[in-house]
PDB file of C-alpha atoms in Angstrom:
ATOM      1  CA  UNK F  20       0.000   0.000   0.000  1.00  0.00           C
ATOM      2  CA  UNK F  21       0.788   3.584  -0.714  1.00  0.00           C
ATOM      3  CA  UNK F  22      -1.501   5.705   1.343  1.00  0.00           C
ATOM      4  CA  UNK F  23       1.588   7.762   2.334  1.00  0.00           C
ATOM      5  CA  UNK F  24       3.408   8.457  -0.647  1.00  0.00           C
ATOM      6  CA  UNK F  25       4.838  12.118  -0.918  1.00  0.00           C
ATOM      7  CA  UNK F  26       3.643  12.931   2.658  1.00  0.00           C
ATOM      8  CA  UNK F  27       5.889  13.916   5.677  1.00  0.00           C
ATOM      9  CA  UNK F  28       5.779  12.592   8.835  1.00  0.00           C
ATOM     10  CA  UNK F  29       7.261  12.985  12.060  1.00  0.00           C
ATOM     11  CA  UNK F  30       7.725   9.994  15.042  1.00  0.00           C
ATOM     12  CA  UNK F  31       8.891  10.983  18.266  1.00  0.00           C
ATOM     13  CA  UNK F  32      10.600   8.742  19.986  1.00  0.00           C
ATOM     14  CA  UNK F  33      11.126   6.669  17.389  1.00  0.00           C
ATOM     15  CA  UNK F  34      14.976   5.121  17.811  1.00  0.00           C
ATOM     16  CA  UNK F  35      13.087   1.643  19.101  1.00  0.00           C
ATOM     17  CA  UNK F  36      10.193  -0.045  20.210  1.00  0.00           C
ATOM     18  CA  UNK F  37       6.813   0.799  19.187  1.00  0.00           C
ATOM     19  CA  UNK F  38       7.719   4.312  17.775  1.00  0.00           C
ATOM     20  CA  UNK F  39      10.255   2.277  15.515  1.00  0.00           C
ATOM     21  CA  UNK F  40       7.457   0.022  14.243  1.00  0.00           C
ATOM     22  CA  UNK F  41       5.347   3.235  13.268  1.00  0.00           C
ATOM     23  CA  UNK F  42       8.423   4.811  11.494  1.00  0.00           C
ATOM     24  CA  UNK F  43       9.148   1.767   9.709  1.00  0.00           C
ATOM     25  CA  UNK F  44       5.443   1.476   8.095  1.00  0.00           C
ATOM     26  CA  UNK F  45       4.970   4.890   7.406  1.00  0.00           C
ATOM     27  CA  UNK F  46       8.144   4.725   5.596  1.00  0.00           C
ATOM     28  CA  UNK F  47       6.733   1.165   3.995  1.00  0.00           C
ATOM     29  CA  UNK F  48       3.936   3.027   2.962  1.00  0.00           C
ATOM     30  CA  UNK F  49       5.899   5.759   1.028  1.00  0.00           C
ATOM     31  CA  UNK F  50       6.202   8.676   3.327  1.00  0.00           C
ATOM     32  CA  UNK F  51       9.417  10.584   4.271  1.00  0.00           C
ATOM     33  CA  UNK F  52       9.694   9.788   7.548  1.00  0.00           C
ATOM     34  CA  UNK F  53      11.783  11.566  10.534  1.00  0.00           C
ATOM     35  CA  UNK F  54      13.087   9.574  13.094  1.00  0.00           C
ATOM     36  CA  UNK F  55      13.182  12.363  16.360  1.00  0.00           C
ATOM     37  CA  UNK F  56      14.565  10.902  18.965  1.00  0.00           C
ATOM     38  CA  UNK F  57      17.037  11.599  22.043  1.00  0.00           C
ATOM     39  CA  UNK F  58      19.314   8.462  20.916  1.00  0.00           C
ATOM     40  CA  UNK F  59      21.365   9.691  18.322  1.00  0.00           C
ATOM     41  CA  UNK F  60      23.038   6.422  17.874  1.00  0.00           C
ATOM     42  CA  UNK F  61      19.996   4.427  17.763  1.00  0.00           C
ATOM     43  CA  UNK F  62      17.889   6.907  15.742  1.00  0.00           C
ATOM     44  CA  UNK F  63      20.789   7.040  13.181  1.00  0.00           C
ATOM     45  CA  UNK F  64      20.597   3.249  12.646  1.00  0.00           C
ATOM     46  CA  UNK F  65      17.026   3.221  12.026  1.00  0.00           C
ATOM     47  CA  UNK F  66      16.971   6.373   9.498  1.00  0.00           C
ATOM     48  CA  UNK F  67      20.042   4.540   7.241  1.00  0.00           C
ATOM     49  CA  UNK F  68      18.162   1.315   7.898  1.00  0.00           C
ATOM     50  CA  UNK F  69      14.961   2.769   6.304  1.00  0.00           C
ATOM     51  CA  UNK F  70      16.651   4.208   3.516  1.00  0.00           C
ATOM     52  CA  UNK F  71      18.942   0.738   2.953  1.00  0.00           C
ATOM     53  CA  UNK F  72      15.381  -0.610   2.376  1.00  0.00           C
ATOM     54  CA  UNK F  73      14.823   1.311  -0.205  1.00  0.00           C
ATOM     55  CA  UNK F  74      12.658   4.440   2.016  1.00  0.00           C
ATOM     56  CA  UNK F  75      12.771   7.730   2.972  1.00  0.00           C
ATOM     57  CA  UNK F  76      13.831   8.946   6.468  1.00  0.00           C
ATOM     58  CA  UNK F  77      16.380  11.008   8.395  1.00  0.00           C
ATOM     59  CA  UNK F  78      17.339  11.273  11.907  1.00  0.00           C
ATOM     60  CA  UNK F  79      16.676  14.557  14.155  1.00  0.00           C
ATOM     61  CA  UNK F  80      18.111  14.649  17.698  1.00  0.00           C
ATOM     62  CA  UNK F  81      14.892  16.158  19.909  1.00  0.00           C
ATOM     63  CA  UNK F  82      13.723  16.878  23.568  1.00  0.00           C
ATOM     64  CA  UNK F  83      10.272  17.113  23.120  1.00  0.00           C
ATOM     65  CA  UNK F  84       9.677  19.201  26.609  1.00  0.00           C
ATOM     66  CA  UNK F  85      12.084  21.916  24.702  1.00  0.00           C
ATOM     67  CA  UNK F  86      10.505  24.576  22.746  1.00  0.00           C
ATOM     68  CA  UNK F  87      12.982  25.501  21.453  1.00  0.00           C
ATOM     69  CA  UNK F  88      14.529  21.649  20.569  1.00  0.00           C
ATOM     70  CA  UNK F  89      10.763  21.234  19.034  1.00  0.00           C
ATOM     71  CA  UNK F  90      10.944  24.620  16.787  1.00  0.00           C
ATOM     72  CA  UNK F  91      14.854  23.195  15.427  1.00  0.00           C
ATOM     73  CA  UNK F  92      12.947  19.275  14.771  1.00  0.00           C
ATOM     74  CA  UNK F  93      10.505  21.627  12.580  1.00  0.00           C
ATOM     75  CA  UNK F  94      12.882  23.835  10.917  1.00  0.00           C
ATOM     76  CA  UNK F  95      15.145  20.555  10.351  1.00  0.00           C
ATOM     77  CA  UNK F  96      12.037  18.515   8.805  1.00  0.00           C
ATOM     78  CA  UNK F  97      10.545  21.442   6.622  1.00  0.00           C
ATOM     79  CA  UNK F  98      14.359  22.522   5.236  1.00  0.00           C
ATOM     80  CA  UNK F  99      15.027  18.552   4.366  1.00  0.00           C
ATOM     81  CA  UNK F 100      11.294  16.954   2.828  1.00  0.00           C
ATOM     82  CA  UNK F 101       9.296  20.474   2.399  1.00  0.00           C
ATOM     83  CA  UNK F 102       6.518  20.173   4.671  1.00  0.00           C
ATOM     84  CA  UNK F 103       4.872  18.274   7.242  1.00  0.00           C
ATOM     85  CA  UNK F 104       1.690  16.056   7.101  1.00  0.00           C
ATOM     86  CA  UNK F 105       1.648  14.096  10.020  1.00  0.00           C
ATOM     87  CA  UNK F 106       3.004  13.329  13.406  1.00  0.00           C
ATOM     88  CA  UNK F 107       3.378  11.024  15.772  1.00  0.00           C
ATOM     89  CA  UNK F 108       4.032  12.333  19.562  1.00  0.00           C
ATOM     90  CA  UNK F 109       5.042   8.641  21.089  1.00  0.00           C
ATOM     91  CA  UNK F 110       8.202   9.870  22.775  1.00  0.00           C
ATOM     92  CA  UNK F 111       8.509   9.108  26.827  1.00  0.00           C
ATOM     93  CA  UNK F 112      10.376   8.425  29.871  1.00  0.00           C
ATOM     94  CA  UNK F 113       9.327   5.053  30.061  1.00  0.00           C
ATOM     95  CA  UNK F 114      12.190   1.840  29.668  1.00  0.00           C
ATOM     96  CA  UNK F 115      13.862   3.311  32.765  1.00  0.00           C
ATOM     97  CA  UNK F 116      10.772   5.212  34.767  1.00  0.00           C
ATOM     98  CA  UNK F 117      11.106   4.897  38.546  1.00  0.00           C
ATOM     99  CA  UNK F 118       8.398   3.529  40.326  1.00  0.00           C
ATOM    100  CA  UNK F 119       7.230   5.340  43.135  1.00  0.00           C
ATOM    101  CA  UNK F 120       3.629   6.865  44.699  1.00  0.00           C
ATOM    102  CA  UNK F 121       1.977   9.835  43.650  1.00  0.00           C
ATOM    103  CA  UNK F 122       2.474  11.119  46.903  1.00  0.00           C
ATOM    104  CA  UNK F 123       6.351   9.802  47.569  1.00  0.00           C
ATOM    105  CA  UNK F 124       7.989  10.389  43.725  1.00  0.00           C
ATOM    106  CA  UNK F 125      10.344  13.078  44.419  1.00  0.00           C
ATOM    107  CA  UNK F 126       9.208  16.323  42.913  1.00  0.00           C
ATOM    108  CA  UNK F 127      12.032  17.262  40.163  1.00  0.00           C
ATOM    109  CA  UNK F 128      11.766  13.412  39.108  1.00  0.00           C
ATOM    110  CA  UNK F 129       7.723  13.983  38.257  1.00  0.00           C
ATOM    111  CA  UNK F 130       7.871  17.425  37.005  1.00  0.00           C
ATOM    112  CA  UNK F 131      10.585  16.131  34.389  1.00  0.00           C
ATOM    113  CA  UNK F 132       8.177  12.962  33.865  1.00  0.00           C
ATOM    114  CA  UNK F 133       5.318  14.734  33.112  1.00  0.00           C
ATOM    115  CA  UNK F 134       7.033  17.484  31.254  1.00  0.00           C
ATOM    116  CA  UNK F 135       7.581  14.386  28.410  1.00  0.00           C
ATOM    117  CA  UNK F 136       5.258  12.051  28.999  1.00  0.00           C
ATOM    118  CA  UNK F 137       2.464  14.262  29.249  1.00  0.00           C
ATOM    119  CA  UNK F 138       3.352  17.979  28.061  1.00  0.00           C
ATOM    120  CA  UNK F 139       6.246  17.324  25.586  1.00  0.00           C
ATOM    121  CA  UNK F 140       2.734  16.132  23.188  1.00  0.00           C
ATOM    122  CA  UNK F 141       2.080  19.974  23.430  1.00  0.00           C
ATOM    123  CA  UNK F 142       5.125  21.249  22.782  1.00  0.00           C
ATOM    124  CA  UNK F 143       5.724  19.304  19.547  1.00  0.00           C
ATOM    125  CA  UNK F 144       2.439  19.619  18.444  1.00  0.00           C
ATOM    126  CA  UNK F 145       2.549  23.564  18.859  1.00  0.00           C
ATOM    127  CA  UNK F 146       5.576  23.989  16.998  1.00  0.00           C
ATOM    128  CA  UNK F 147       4.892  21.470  14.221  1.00  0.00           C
ATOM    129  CA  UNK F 148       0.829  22.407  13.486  1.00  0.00           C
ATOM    130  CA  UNK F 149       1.873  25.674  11.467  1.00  0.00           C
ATOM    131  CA  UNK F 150       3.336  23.655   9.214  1.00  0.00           C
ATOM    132  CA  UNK F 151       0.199  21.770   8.379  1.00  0.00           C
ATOM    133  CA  UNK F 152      -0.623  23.861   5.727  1.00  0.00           C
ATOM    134  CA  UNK F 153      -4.877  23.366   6.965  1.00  0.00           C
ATOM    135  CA  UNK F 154      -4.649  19.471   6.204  1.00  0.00           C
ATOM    136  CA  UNK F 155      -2.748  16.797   8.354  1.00  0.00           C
ATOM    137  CA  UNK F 156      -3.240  14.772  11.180  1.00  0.00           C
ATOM    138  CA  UNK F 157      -1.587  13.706  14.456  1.00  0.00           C
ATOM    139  CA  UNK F 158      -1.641  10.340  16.526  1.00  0.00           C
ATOM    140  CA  UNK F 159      -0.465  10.922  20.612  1.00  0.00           C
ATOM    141  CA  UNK F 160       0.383   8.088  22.112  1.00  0.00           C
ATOM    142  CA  UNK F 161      -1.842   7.389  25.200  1.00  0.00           C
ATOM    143  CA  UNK F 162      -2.193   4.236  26.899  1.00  0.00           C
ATOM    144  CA  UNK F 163      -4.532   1.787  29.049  1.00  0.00           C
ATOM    145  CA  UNK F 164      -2.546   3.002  32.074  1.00  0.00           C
ATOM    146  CA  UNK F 165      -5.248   6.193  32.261  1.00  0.00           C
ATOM    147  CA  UNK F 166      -8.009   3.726  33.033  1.00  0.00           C
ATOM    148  CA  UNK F 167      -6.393   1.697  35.868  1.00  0.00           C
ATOM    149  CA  UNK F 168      -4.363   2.511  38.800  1.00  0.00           C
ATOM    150  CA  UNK F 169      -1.018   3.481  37.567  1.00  0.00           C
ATOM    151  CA  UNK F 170       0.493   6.116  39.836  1.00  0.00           C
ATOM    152  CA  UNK F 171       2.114   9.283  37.757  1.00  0.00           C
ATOM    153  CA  UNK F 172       2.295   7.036  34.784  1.00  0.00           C
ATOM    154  CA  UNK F 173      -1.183   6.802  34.830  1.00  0.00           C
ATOM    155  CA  UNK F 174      -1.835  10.442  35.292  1.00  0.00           C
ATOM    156  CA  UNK F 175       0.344  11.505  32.365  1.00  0.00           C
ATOM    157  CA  UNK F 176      -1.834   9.615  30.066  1.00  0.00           C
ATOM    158  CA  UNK F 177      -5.147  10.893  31.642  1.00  0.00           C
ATOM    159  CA  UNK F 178      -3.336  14.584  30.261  1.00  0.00           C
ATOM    160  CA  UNK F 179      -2.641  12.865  26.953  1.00  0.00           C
ATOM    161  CA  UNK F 180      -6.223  11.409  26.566  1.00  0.00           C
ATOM    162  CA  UNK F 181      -7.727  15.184  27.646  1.00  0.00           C
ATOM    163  CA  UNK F 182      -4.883  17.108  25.760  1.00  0.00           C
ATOM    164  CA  UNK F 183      -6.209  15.145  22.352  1.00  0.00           C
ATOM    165  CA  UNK F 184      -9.700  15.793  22.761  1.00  0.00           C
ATOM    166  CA  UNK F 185      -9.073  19.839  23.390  1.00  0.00           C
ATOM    167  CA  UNK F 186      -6.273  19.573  20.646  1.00  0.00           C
ATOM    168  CA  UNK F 187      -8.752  18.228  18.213  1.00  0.00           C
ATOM    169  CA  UNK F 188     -11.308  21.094  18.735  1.00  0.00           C
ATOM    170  CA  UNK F 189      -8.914  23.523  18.637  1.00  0.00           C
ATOM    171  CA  UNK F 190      -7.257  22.513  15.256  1.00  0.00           C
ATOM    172  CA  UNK F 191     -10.337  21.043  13.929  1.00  0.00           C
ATOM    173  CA  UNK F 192     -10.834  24.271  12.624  1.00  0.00           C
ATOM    174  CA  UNK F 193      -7.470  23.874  10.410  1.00  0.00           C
ATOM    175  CA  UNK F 194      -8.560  20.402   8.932  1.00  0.00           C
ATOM    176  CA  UNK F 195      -5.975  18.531  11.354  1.00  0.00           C
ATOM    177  CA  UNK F 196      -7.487  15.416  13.414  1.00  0.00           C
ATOM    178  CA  UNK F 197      -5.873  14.725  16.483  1.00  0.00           C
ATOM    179  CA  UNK F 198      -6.285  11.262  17.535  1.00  0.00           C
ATOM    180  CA  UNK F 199      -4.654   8.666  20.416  1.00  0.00           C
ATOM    181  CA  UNK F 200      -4.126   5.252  20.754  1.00  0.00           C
ATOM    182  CA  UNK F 201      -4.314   3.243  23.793  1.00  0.00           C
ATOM    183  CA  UNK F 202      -1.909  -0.194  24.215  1.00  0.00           C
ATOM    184  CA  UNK F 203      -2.340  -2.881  26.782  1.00  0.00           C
ATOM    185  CA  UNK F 204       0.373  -4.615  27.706  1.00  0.00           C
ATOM    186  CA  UNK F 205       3.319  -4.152  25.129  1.00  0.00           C
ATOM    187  CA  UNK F 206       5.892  -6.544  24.820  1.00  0.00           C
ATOM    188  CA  UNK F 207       8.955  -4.296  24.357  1.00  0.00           C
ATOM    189  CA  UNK F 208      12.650  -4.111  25.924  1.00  0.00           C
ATOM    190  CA  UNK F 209      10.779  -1.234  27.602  1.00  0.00           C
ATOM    191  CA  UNK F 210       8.201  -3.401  29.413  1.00  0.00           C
ATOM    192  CA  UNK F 211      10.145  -6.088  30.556  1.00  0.00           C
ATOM    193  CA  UNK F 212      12.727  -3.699  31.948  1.00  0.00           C
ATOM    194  CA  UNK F 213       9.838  -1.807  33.716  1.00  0.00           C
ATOM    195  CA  UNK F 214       7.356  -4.539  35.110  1.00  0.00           C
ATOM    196  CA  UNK F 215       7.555  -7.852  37.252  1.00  0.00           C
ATOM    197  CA  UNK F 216       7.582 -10.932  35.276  1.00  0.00           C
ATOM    198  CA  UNK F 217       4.971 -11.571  37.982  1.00  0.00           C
ATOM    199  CA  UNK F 218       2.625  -8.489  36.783  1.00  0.00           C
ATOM    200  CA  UNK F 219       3.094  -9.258  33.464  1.00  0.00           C
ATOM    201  CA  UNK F 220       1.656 -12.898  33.925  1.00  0.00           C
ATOM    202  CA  UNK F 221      -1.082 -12.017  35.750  1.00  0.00           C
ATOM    203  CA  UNK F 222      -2.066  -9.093  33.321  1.00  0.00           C
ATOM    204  CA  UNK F 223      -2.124 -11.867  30.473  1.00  0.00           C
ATOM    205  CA  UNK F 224      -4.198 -14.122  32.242  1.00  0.00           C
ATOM    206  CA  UNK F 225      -6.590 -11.189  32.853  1.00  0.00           C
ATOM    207  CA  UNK F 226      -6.478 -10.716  28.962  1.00  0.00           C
ATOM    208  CA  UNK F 227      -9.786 -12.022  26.959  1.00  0.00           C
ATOM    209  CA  UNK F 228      -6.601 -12.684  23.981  1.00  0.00           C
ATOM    210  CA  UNK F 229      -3.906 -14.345  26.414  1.00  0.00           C
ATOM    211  CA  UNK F 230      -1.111 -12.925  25.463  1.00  0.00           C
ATOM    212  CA  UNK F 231       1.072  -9.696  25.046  1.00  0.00           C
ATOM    213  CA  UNK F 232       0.729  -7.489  22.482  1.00  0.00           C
ATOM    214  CA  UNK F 233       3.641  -6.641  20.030  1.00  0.00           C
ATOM    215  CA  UNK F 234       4.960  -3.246  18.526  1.00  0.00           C
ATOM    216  CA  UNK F 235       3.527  -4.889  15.116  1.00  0.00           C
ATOM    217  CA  UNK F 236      -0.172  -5.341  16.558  1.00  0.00           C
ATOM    218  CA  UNK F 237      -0.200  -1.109  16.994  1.00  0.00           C
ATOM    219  CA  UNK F 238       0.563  -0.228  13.569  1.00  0.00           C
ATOM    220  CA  UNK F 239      -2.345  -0.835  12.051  1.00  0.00           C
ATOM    221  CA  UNK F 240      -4.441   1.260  14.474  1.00  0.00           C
ATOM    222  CA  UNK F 241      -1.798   4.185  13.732  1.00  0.00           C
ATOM    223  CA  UNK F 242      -1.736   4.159   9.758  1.00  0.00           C
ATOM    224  CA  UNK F 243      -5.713   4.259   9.926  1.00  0.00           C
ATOM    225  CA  UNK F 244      -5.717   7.044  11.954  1.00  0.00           C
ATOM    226  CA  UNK F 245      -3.049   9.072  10.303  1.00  0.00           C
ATOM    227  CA  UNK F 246      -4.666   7.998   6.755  1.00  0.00           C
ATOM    228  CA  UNK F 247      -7.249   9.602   5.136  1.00  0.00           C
ATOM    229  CA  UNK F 248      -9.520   6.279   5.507  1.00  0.00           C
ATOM    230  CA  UNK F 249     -10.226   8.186   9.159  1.00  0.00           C
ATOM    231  CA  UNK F 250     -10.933  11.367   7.662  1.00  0.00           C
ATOM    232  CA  UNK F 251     -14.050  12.223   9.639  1.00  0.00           C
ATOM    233  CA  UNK F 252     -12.649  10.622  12.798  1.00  0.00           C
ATOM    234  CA  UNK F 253     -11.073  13.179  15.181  1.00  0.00           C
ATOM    235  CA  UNK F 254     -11.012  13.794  19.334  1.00  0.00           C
ATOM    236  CA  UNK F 255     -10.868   9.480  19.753  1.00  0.00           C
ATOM    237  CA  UNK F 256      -8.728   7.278  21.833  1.00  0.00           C
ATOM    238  CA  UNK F 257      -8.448   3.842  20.357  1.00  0.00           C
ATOM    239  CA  UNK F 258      -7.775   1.180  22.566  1.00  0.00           C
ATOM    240  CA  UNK F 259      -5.616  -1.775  21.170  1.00  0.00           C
ATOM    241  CA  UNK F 260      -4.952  -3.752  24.124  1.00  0.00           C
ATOM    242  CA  UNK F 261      -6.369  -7.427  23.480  1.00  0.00           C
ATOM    243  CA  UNK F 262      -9.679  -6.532  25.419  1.00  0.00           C
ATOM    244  CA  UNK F 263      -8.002  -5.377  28.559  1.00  0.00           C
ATOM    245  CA  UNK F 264     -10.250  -2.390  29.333  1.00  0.00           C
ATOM    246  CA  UNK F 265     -14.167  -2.278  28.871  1.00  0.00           C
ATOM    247  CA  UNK F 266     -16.045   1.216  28.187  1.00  0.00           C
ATOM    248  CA  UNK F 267     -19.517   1.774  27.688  1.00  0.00           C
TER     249      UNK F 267
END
């Protein structure tokens, strides 16, 4: 498929894990694709990997809860492919987040966490919309932590879930849709770092599909939502988490 041919988009954190996997099938699906990421060494190997397979991508050293790193990932992306047509706010202190209470976490630690997990969506997103040219559309990357007990984790992704609903009235208006997706339990390098083998098990037993999701299992929910096939959806958060959480 070619859904993304001569469009630009933008992953954050995308030097591994699931922001890798999104990278990789944008750039599968013909877009020019910038790898923005903190890991210069890792994000370099994944731009010259894309391109070795025959795609379009560079690497752009960002931190997202800069305004000013956010305005240079802009200036870098519009100077090198022209313009900018989608993005992808997935980066996060996550693969080596302490654990700690809401009421314990020492306070530089959270207001650091939550200036990327939760604000550094805002930040990129205000200095790349401009750019949109009235057309375009951005995923945030929430997760099923919001709907269960999570600590500051949890809350971060409570802001994302909010911060895409008022983001998609606000630049509804400029024909952007601002969307989210919501994983269960990922199997990354991150996860297994992060959680108890214990957790993990009992988490996939609670699972109506028993087992762990993959990077690979979240791509398709993030190409439909960037694509113009969701063209008149806007303001959602998609869960893809093997039936983990129930709404009405």
């Amino acid at each position: 498929m070619t859904r993304f041919t001569g469009k630009t988009a933008i992953v954050t954190g995308s030097a591994r894990g699931i922001g890798e996997g999104y990278a990789r099938a944008l750039a599968a699906e013909g877009a020019n694709v910038v790898i923005a990421d903190l890991n210069a060494e890792l994000g370099e190997q994944v731009a010259k990997q894309i391109v070795a397979d025959g795609g379009s991508a560079a690497f752009k050293s960002v931190d997202v809860s800069s305004e000013e790193s956010a305005k240079e990932l802009v200036e870098f992306t519009v100077e090198k492919f022209g313009k900018i047509d989608h993005l992808v706010n997935n980066a996060a202190i996550y693969g080596d987040m302490k654990l700690d209470l809401l009421l314990t976490v020492p306070w530089d630690y959270y207001k650091k966490f939550m200036s990327v997990n939760m604000d550094g969506a805002l930040v990129v997103t205000r200095a790349v919309w401009p750019q949109m040219n009235r057309g375009g559309s951005i995923v945030n990357q929430s997760s099923t932590a919001a709907w269960l007990y999570s600590g500051f984790y949890g809350l971060a992704k409570v802001g994302v879930n909010g911060l895409t609903q008022q983001l998609a009235h606000e630049l509804g208006g400029s024909k952007i849709r601002v969307n989210a997706i919501a994983p269960g339990p990922i199997d990354t390098e991150a996860t297994r770092t992060v959680t108890p083998g214990n957790m993990v098990a009992d988490m996939v037993k609670a699972l109506p599909l028993k087992r762990m999701g993959t990077p690979e299992d979240l791509v398709g929910a993030c190409l439909y939502l960037l694509s113009d096939d969701a063209k008149w959806v806007t303001g959602q958060i998609l869960n893809v988490d093997g039936g983990q959480i129930f709404r009405s």
